[in-house]
C-alpha cells in the first residue's frame, strides 16, 4: 500500500503541475480606441492578408433583408470585438477564426445561429453567424464580433458599444 502511495503522489503532483502550466489567459477582445491593425504587428499581418475561403463562403455575408428571416428573440446589452491576434486560431465550434468573416461569439446561442446585431448609437446593423462562445465568467458583454462585423456597424473606435441582438429564423 505504501509503495503504491509513494508512486501515485509524484505522478499526481506532476499531472496537476503540467495542467496548470499549460493554461494561459489572453484577452479575447480589445476595447482600445485603436483598430486591431494598430494594436500589434501580428494584427497588421492578419488584417493585410487576403480574405480566406471561409470568409468568401460565409453564408452570413449573403443574407439580405429580403431573405424572409423572422426575428425569433431579441436582447440588448454590450458588445465588443475580437482582437486580431486571434486570427487563425480555433473557435469553440472547431472552426478557424477569420477576422474577415461575419461571425461572433455568444454565451449560449447554438453554433450556426444567425443574428442581426444593431449598434444602438448609430442604428447600423450586421448579420453574423455564431461560431464561438463568450467566456463563462463574462458578465459585461452579450456578444463579441469579428473585426469585419465590428467595422460594418462602426464600433471599432468605441471598442465596446450597446447593441440589440436579434436571433433570426432559417
PDB file of C-alpha atoms in Angstrom:
ATOM      1  CA  UNK A   1       0.000   0.000   0.000  1.00  0.00           C
ATOM      2  CA  UNK A   2       2.795   2.420   0.948  1.00  0.00           C
ATOM      3  CA  UNK A   3       4.726   1.680  -2.262  1.00  0.00           C
ATOM      4  CA  UNK A   4       1.646   2.436  -4.388  1.00  0.00           C
ATOM      5  CA  UNK A   5       1.032   5.667  -2.496  1.00  0.00           C
ATOM      6  CA  UNK A   6       4.666   6.751  -2.915  1.00  0.00           C
ATOM      7  CA  UNK A   7       4.446   6.217  -6.682  1.00  0.00           C
ATOM      8  CA  UNK A   8       0.983   7.733  -7.092  1.00  0.00           C
ATOM      9  CA  UNK A   9       1.657  11.002  -5.286  1.00  0.00           C
ATOM     10  CA  UNK A  10       4.533  12.214  -7.531  1.00  0.00           C
ATOM     11  CA  UNK A  11       2.573  11.264 -10.660  1.00  0.00           C
ATOM     12  CA  UNK A  12      -0.490  13.106  -9.418  1.00  0.00           C
ATOM     13  CA  UNK A  13       1.602  16.145  -8.498  1.00  0.00           C
ATOM     14  CA  UNK A  14       3.280  16.142 -11.922  1.00  0.00           C
ATOM     15  CA  UNK A  15      -0.075  15.892 -13.740  1.00  0.00           C
ATOM     16  CA  UNK A  16      -1.525  18.740 -11.690  1.00  0.00           C
ATOM     17  CA  UNK A  17       1.517  20.951 -12.265  1.00  0.00           C
ATOM     18  CA  UNK A  18       1.570  20.191 -16.004  1.00  0.00           C
ATOM     19  CA  UNK A  19      -2.115  21.023 -16.446  1.00  0.00           C
ATOM     20  CA  UNK A  20      -1.769  24.277 -14.504  1.00  0.00           C
ATOM     21  CA  UNK A  21       1.216  25.393 -16.575  1.00  0.00           C
ATOM     22  CA  UNK A  22      -0.479  24.572 -19.871  1.00  0.00           C
ATOM     23  CA  UNK A  23      -3.278  27.077 -19.192  1.00  0.00           C
ATOM     24  CA  UNK A  24      -2.872  30.690 -20.143  1.00  0.00           C
ATOM     25  CA  UNK A  25      -5.138  33.660 -20.142  1.00  0.00           C
ATOM     26  CA  UNK A  26      -5.322  36.057 -23.082  1.00  0.00           C
ATOM     27  CA  UNK A  27      -7.850  38.826 -23.630  1.00  0.00           C
ATOM     28  CA  UNK A  28     -10.377  37.906 -26.346  1.00  0.00           C
ATOM     29  CA  UNK A  29     -11.242  41.433 -27.359  1.00  0.00           C
ATOM     30  CA  UNK A  30      -9.954  44.918 -27.487  1.00  0.00           C
ATOM     31  CA  UNK A  31     -11.660  47.980 -26.145  1.00  0.00           C
ATOM     32  CA  UNK A  32      -8.983  50.460 -27.064  1.00  0.00           C
ATOM     33  CA  UNK A  33      -9.593  53.276 -29.490  1.00  0.00           C
ATOM     34  CA  UNK A  34      -7.014  51.726 -31.810  1.00  0.00           C
ATOM     35  CA  UNK A  35      -8.129  49.449 -34.606  1.00  0.00           C
ATOM     36  CA  UNK A  36      -6.901  45.840 -34.482  1.00  0.00           C
ATOM     37  CA  UNK A  37      -4.358  46.655 -37.169  1.00  0.00           C
ATOM     38  CA  UNK A  38      -2.813  49.305 -34.910  1.00  0.00           C
ATOM     39  CA  UNK A  39      -2.625  47.089 -31.822  1.00  0.00           C
ATOM     40  CA  UNK A  40       0.217  44.787 -32.885  1.00  0.00           C
ATOM     41  CA  UNK A  41       2.444  43.781 -35.741  1.00  0.00           C
ATOM     42  CA  UNK A  42       0.703  40.392 -35.817  1.00  0.00           C
ATOM     43  CA  UNK A  43      -2.580  42.221 -36.242  1.00  0.00           C
ATOM     44  CA  UNK A  44      -1.147  44.195 -39.171  1.00  0.00           C
ATOM     45  CA  UNK A  45      -0.162  40.930 -40.832  1.00  0.00           C
ATOM     46  CA  UNK A  46      -3.590  39.392 -40.217  1.00  0.00           C
ATOM     47  CA  UNK A  47      -5.544  42.387 -41.484  1.00  0.00           C
ATOM     48  CA  UNK A  48      -3.437  42.785 -44.621  1.00  0.00           C
ATOM     49  CA  UNK A  49      -3.928  39.160 -45.621  1.00  0.00           C
ATOM     50  CA  UNK A  50      -6.282  38.266 -48.458  1.00  0.00           C
ATOM     51  CA  UNK A  51      -9.757  37.093 -47.399  1.00  0.00           C
ATOM     52  CA  UNK A  52      -9.719  33.378 -46.758  1.00  0.00           C
ATOM     53  CA  UNK A  53     -12.015  30.811 -48.288  1.00  0.00           C
ATOM     54  CA  UNK A  54     -14.177  30.724 -45.154  1.00  0.00           C
ATOM     55  CA  UNK A  55     -14.766  34.479 -45.467  1.00  0.00           C
ATOM     56  CA  UNK A  56     -15.722  34.173 -49.120  1.00  0.00           C
ATOM     57  CA  UNK A  57     -18.080  31.258 -48.467  1.00  0.00           C
ATOM     58  CA  UNK A  58     -19.560  32.588 -45.235  1.00  0.00           C
ATOM     59  CA  UNK A  59     -23.344  32.252 -45.592  1.00  0.00           C
ATOM     60  CA  UNK A  60     -23.883  35.142 -43.172  1.00  0.00           C
ATOM     61  CA  UNK A  61     -22.362  37.555 -45.710  1.00  0.00           C
ATOM     62  CA  UNK A  62     -25.003  36.849 -48.360  1.00  0.00           C
ATOM     63  CA  UNK A  63     -28.032  37.326 -46.115  1.00  0.00           C
ATOM     64  CA  UNK A  64     -30.205  40.261 -47.084  1.00  0.00           C
ATOM     65  CA  UNK A  65     -33.249  41.908 -45.598  1.00  0.00           C
ATOM     66  CA  UNK A  66     -35.355  40.194 -48.286  1.00  0.00           C
ATOM     67  CA  UNK A  67     -34.264  36.712 -47.200  1.00  0.00           C
ATOM     68  CA  UNK A  68     -37.535  36.165 -45.357  1.00  0.00           C
ATOM     69  CA  UNK A  69     -35.901  35.631 -41.970  1.00  0.00           C
ATOM     70  CA  UNK A  70     -38.024  36.414 -38.958  1.00  0.00           C
ATOM     71  CA  UNK A  71     -36.912  37.579 -35.527  1.00  0.00           C
ATOM     72  CA  UNK A  72     -37.168  34.732 -33.015  1.00  0.00           C
ATOM     73  CA  UNK A  73     -35.841  36.558 -29.939  1.00  0.00           C
ATOM     74  CA  UNK A  74     -34.110  39.794 -29.011  1.00  0.00           C
ATOM     75  CA  UNK A  75     -31.782  41.023 -26.266  1.00  0.00           C
ATOM     76  CA  UNK A  76     -29.884  44.225 -25.554  1.00  0.00           C
ATOM     77  CA  UNK A  77     -26.508  44.624 -23.929  1.00  0.00           C
ATOM     78  CA  UNK A  78     -22.870  45.445 -24.568  1.00  0.00           C
ATOM     79  CA  UNK A  79     -20.780  44.159 -27.474  1.00  0.00           C
ATOM     80  CA  UNK A  80     -17.065  44.160 -28.145  1.00  0.00           C
ATOM     81  CA  UNK A  81     -14.920  42.669 -30.878  1.00  0.00           C
ATOM     82  CA  UNK A  82     -12.109  40.147 -31.086  1.00  0.00           C
ATOM     83  CA  UNK A  83      -8.512  41.287 -31.157  1.00  0.00           C
ATOM     84  CA  UNK A  84      -6.898  40.490 -34.500  1.00  0.00           C
ATOM     85  CA  UNK A  85      -4.335  38.287 -32.714  1.00  0.00           C
ATOM     86  CA  UNK A  86      -6.956  35.502 -32.676  1.00  0.00           C
ATOM     87  CA  UNK A  87      -6.893  35.230 -36.491  1.00  0.00           C
ATOM     88  CA  UNK A  88      -6.152  31.630 -37.419  1.00  0.00           C
ATOM     89  CA  UNK A  89      -6.954  30.136 -34.003  1.00  0.00           C
ATOM     90  CA  UNK A  90      -9.708  27.601 -33.381  1.00  0.00           C
ATOM     91  CA  UNK A  91     -13.066  28.766 -32.076  1.00  0.00           C
ATOM     92  CA  UNK A  92     -15.240  26.780 -29.669  1.00  0.00           C
ATOM     93  CA  UNK A  93     -17.111  25.308 -32.641  1.00  0.00           C
ATOM     94  CA  UNK A  94     -13.849  23.982 -34.079  1.00  0.00           C
ATOM     95  CA  UNK A  95     -13.741  26.484 -36.946  1.00  0.00           C
ATOM     96  CA  UNK A  96     -10.660  28.559 -37.610  1.00  0.00           C
ATOM     97  CA  UNK A  97     -11.293  32.194 -36.636  1.00  0.00           C
ATOM     98  CA  UNK A  98     -11.106  34.594 -39.562  1.00  0.00           C
ATOM     99  CA  UNK A  99     -11.011  38.357 -38.909  1.00  0.00           C
ATOM    100  CA  UNK A 100     -12.673  38.917 -42.312  1.00  0.00           C
ATOM    101  CA  UNK A 101     -15.680  36.644 -41.698  1.00  0.00           C
ATOM    102  CA  UNK A 102     -19.039  37.823 -40.375  1.00  0.00           C
ATOM    103  CA  UNK A 103     -19.009  35.744 -37.188  1.00  0.00           C
ATOM    104  CA  UNK A 104     -19.489  36.225 -33.460  1.00  0.00           C
ATOM    105  CA  UNK A 105     -19.221  34.638 -30.026  1.00  0.00           C
ATOM    106  CA  UNK A 106     -22.273  34.320 -27.763  1.00  0.00           C
ATOM    107  CA  UNK A 107     -22.710  32.779 -24.336  1.00  0.00           C
ATOM    108  CA  UNK A 108     -25.369  30.198 -25.202  1.00  0.00           C
ATOM    109  CA  UNK A 109     -26.877  30.505 -28.701  1.00  0.00           C
ATOM    110  CA  UNK A 110     -26.280  27.338 -30.761  1.00  0.00           C
ATOM    111  CA  UNK A 111     -23.413  27.345 -33.248  1.00  0.00           C
ATOM    112  CA  UNK A 112     -24.642  28.300 -36.701  1.00  0.00           C
ATOM    113  CA  UNK A 113     -27.375  30.597 -35.375  1.00  0.00           C
ATOM    114  CA  UNK A 114     -27.712  33.775 -37.423  1.00  0.00           C
ATOM    115  CA  UNK A 115     -28.264  37.008 -35.526  1.00  0.00           C
ATOM    116  CA  UNK A 116     -28.708  40.633 -36.505  1.00  0.00           C
ATOM    117  CA  UNK A 117     -26.563  42.915 -34.351  1.00  0.00           C
ATOM    118  CA  UNK A 118     -27.561  46.588 -34.289  1.00  0.00           C
ATOM    119  CA  UNK A 119     -25.313  49.291 -32.854  1.00  0.00           C
ATOM    120  CA  UNK A 120     -27.822  51.344 -30.845  1.00  0.00           C
ATOM    121  CA  UNK A 121     -25.732  54.526 -31.047  1.00  0.00           C
ATOM    122  CA  UNK A 122     -25.943  54.753 -34.866  1.00  0.00           C
ATOM    123  CA  UNK A 123     -28.608  52.152 -35.810  1.00  0.00           C
ATOM    124  CA  UNK A 124     -26.210  50.281 -38.149  1.00  0.00           C
ATOM    125  CA  UNK A 125     -26.781  46.523 -38.390  1.00  0.00           C
ATOM    126  CA  UNK A 126     -24.883  43.447 -39.491  1.00  0.00           C
ATOM    127  CA  UNK A 127     -25.932  39.802 -39.711  1.00  0.00           C
ATOM    128  CA  UNK A 128     -23.425  37.337 -38.282  1.00  0.00           C
ATOM    129  CA  UNK A 129     -23.213  33.620 -37.606  1.00  0.00           C
ATOM    130  CA  UNK A 130     -22.447  32.345 -34.094  1.00  0.00           C
ATOM    131  CA  UNK A 131     -19.340  30.143 -34.151  1.00  0.00           C
ATOM    132  CA  UNK A 132     -17.732  30.749 -30.759  1.00  0.00           C
ATOM    133  CA  UNK A 133     -18.508  31.125 -27.054  1.00  0.00           C
ATOM    134  CA  UNK A 134     -18.012  34.014 -24.683  1.00  0.00           C
ATOM    135  CA  UNK A 135     -16.061  33.143 -21.530  1.00  0.00           C
ATOM    136  CA  UNK A 136     -18.467  31.690 -18.928  1.00  0.00           C
ATOM    137  CA  UNK A 137     -17.387  34.236 -16.300  1.00  0.00           C
ATOM    138  CA  UNK A 138     -18.222  37.135 -18.646  1.00  0.00           C
ATOM    139  CA  UNK A 139     -20.721  39.487 -17.018  1.00  0.00           C
ATOM    140  CA  UNK A 140     -20.351  42.624 -19.120  1.00  0.00           C
ATOM    141  CA  UNK A 141     -20.952  41.582 -22.757  1.00  0.00           C
ATOM    142  CA  UNK A 142     -23.651  39.668 -24.612  1.00  0.00           C
ATOM    143  CA  UNK A 143     -21.698  39.218 -27.865  1.00  0.00           C
ATOM    144  CA  UNK A 144     -18.176  39.546 -29.314  1.00  0.00           C
ATOM    145  CA  UNK A 145     -17.981  40.322 -33.039  1.00  0.00           C
ATOM    146  CA  UNK A 146     -15.281  39.641 -35.586  1.00  0.00           C
ATOM    147  CA  UNK A 147     -13.378  42.803 -36.583  1.00  0.00           C
ATOM    148  CA  UNK A 148     -15.078  42.755 -40.020  1.00  0.00           C
ATOM    149  CA  UNK A 149     -18.533  42.728 -38.415  1.00  0.00           C
ATOM    150  CA  UNK A 150     -17.473  45.422 -35.930  1.00  0.00           C
ATOM    151  CA  UNK A 151     -16.395  47.651 -38.836  1.00  0.00           C
ATOM    152  CA  UNK A 152     -19.793  47.176 -40.500  1.00  0.00           C
ATOM    153  CA  UNK A 153     -21.590  48.677 -37.501  1.00  0.00           C
ATOM    154  CA  UNK A 154     -18.859  51.275 -36.901  1.00  0.00           C
ATOM    155  CA  UNK A 155     -17.890  50.234 -33.383  1.00  0.00           C
ATOM    156  CA  UNK A 156     -14.113  49.957 -33.833  1.00  0.00           C
ATOM    157  CA  UNK A 157     -13.421  53.438 -32.473  1.00  0.00           C
ATOM    158  CA  UNK A 158     -15.534  52.923 -29.332  1.00  0.00           C
ATOM    159  CA  UNK A 159     -14.420  49.320 -28.733  1.00  0.00           C
ATOM    160  CA  UNK A 160     -17.480  48.452 -26.647  1.00  0.00           C
ATOM    161  CA  UNK A 161     -20.994  49.611 -27.583  1.00  0.00           C
ATOM    162  CA  UNK A 162     -24.596  48.944 -26.614  1.00  0.00           C
ATOM    163  CA  UNK A 163     -26.298  46.664 -29.152  1.00  0.00           C
ATOM    164  CA  UNK A 164     -29.506  44.813 -29.866  1.00  0.00           C
ATOM    165  CA  UNK A 165     -29.018  41.149 -30.811  1.00  0.00           C
ATOM    166  CA  UNK A 166     -31.945  39.640 -32.728  1.00  0.00           C
ATOM    167  CA  UNK A 167     -31.949  35.886 -33.314  1.00  0.00           C
ATOM    168  CA  UNK A 168     -33.156  35.107 -36.855  1.00  0.00           C
ATOM    169  CA  UNK A 169     -35.070  32.109 -38.190  1.00  0.00           C
ATOM    170  CA  UNK A 170     -33.756  29.954 -41.081  1.00  0.00           C
TER     171      UNK A 170
END
